[in-house]
Amino acid sequence: MRCLVVVGAQWGDEGKGKIVDVLAEQATIVARYQGGANAGHTVWVEEDEFILHLIPSGILNPDTRCLLGNGVVVDPWVLAREIATLRDRGIDLDGRLGVSRRAHLVLPYHRLLDAAQEDSRGAAKIGTTGRGIGPAYRDKVARTGLRFGDLRDVDRTREIVAGAAVRANVTLAGLGDARRVDTDDVMSRLEQVRRQMVELSTDAGDEIRGGLAAGGRVLLEGAQGALLDIDHGTYPFVTSSTTTAGGAASGVGIGPTLIDEVLGVVKAYITRVGAGPLPTELAEAEAERLRQLGGEFGATTGRPRRPGWFDASVARYAAGVNGFTGLAVTKLDVLDTFEEIRLATGYEVDGTPVASFPDSVADLARVTPVFERWPGWATDTTGCRTFAELPGAARRYLARLEEVCATPIRFVGVGAARRETIAVPAGAALR
Ligand code: IMP
Ligand code: MG
């Protein structure tokens, strides 16, 4: 790897954090390119669990420089808290973290607007994480956002905040929400973190281009998943940024020609949190079993995730939109006790195969998955460290998964810890 992008190939929570953590050992720079504190990466180092929302998972590797690119929206108070938490756990961050001066801030009024808008949607709720992500990106596109570079100038910062407060208050009043934004209050809260944020500011694109030119290895870390992409996801039940690999170059400030590999991360099954169709969704009794076995509760909001069987239509679509060069299949061990495992190879509507992935959620809600049934392996896989050590039924399931996704499997996760990861050498035949 020289410049690798890691993307979620489902609806988020595929276990990208752990894969990035493992790959970060070879990276000189790890950079996030989109999203904000709506993400939650759970990573385990020995007995310690870390949940990170903004800082790339690569921070656990002491030799890696971690960047938040221009495409990320950064809540500075969440960032300050994460820095403090990592320091308390003995992780040295000095000189290891930077934020693009072109990155936008998520401010308290973005959270207020996120909540007020969700409330006003009634039954049509998106089920956002409530972290102010959509409103922050809206300010960015409307050209009314506050960027890290602006923080150097207090007067300019106040001018932007004051303008945003006026507009936010009009919106809140229009939604019948009694809460109001106060510029002085936002400014005094900002003053608590402003200097620290200015010190973290950098030109992330310069750093990455320079790092690559000097022979370094760069990992670009996506958040959420391909099906939550603002353009290619299940709109409107999506997040507000380009989660797919095409956004990686622009989200950190490099040209797409610098990217050599795109690794898509899938779970051995699928989950979704928030509203919107999920064609292979399990019936509640089985869903609860998978949820408990897989710990499928949101890392950011604690909400129960909705589990389903592996959906190859989703994975093939994600592979096409992202240009995957390989797949990482995570959480295989969660299926260890299932007698039978189902895998959806495609969709049908009224008995007719669906050729391309539906562009509307109404159409997606109408499809019937075409399932194959595979025998379970009824064996604990968490101790397996090579593909050959996996039980035969697990190898056959993975070989079939690789075949229907038409993308080579490069990693298999069999547990939450770093060492519980099987690397599949390039070119290895799984069958
Ligand atoms: P937002 O990103 O908070 O605006 O939420 C929009 C949609 O994306 C909702 O369905 C969220 O549940 C979903 N979402 C946002 N971030 C994540 C994530 O990191 N994992 C899974 N779902 C997410
Ligand atoms: Mg997550």
Short mmCIF file of N, CA, C and O and ligand atoms in Angstrom, two decimals, residues 13 39-41 299 305, ligand 2:
data_model
loop_
_atom_site.label_atom_id
_atom_site.label_comp_id
_atom_site.label_asym_id
_atom_site.label_seq_id
_atom_site.Cartn_x
_atom_site.Cartn_y
_atom_site.Cartn_z
N ASP A 13 -20.81 1.02 10.44
CA ASP A 13 -20.58 0.06 11.52
C ASP A 13 -20.08 -1.28 11.04
O ASP A 13 -20.36 -2.32 11.64
N ALA A 39 -19.88 9.48 13.67
CA ALA A 39 -19.21 8.19 13.59
C ALA A 39 -18.81 7.73 14.98
O ALA A 39 -18.68 8.53 15.90
N GLY A 40 -18.64 6.43 15.13
CA GLY A 40 -18.12 5.90 16.39
C GLY A 40 -17.30 4.67 16.08
O GLY A 40 -17.83 3.69 15.60
N HIS A 41 -16.00 4.76 16.29
CA HIS A 41 -15.16 3.58 16.04
C HIS A 41 -14.85 2.95 17.39
O HIS A 41 -14.28 3.60 18.24
N ALA A 299 -22.36 2.85 18.61
CA ALA A 299 -21.23 3.34 19.42
C ALA A 299 -21.43 4.81 19.78
O ALA A 299 -20.89 5.29 20.77
N ARG A 305 -29.01 -1.72 16.75
CA ARG A 305 -28.90 -1.75 15.28
C ARG A 305 -29.85 -2.81 14.74
O ARG A 305 -30.17 -3.77 15.43
MG MG B 2 -19.71 3.13 13.91
#
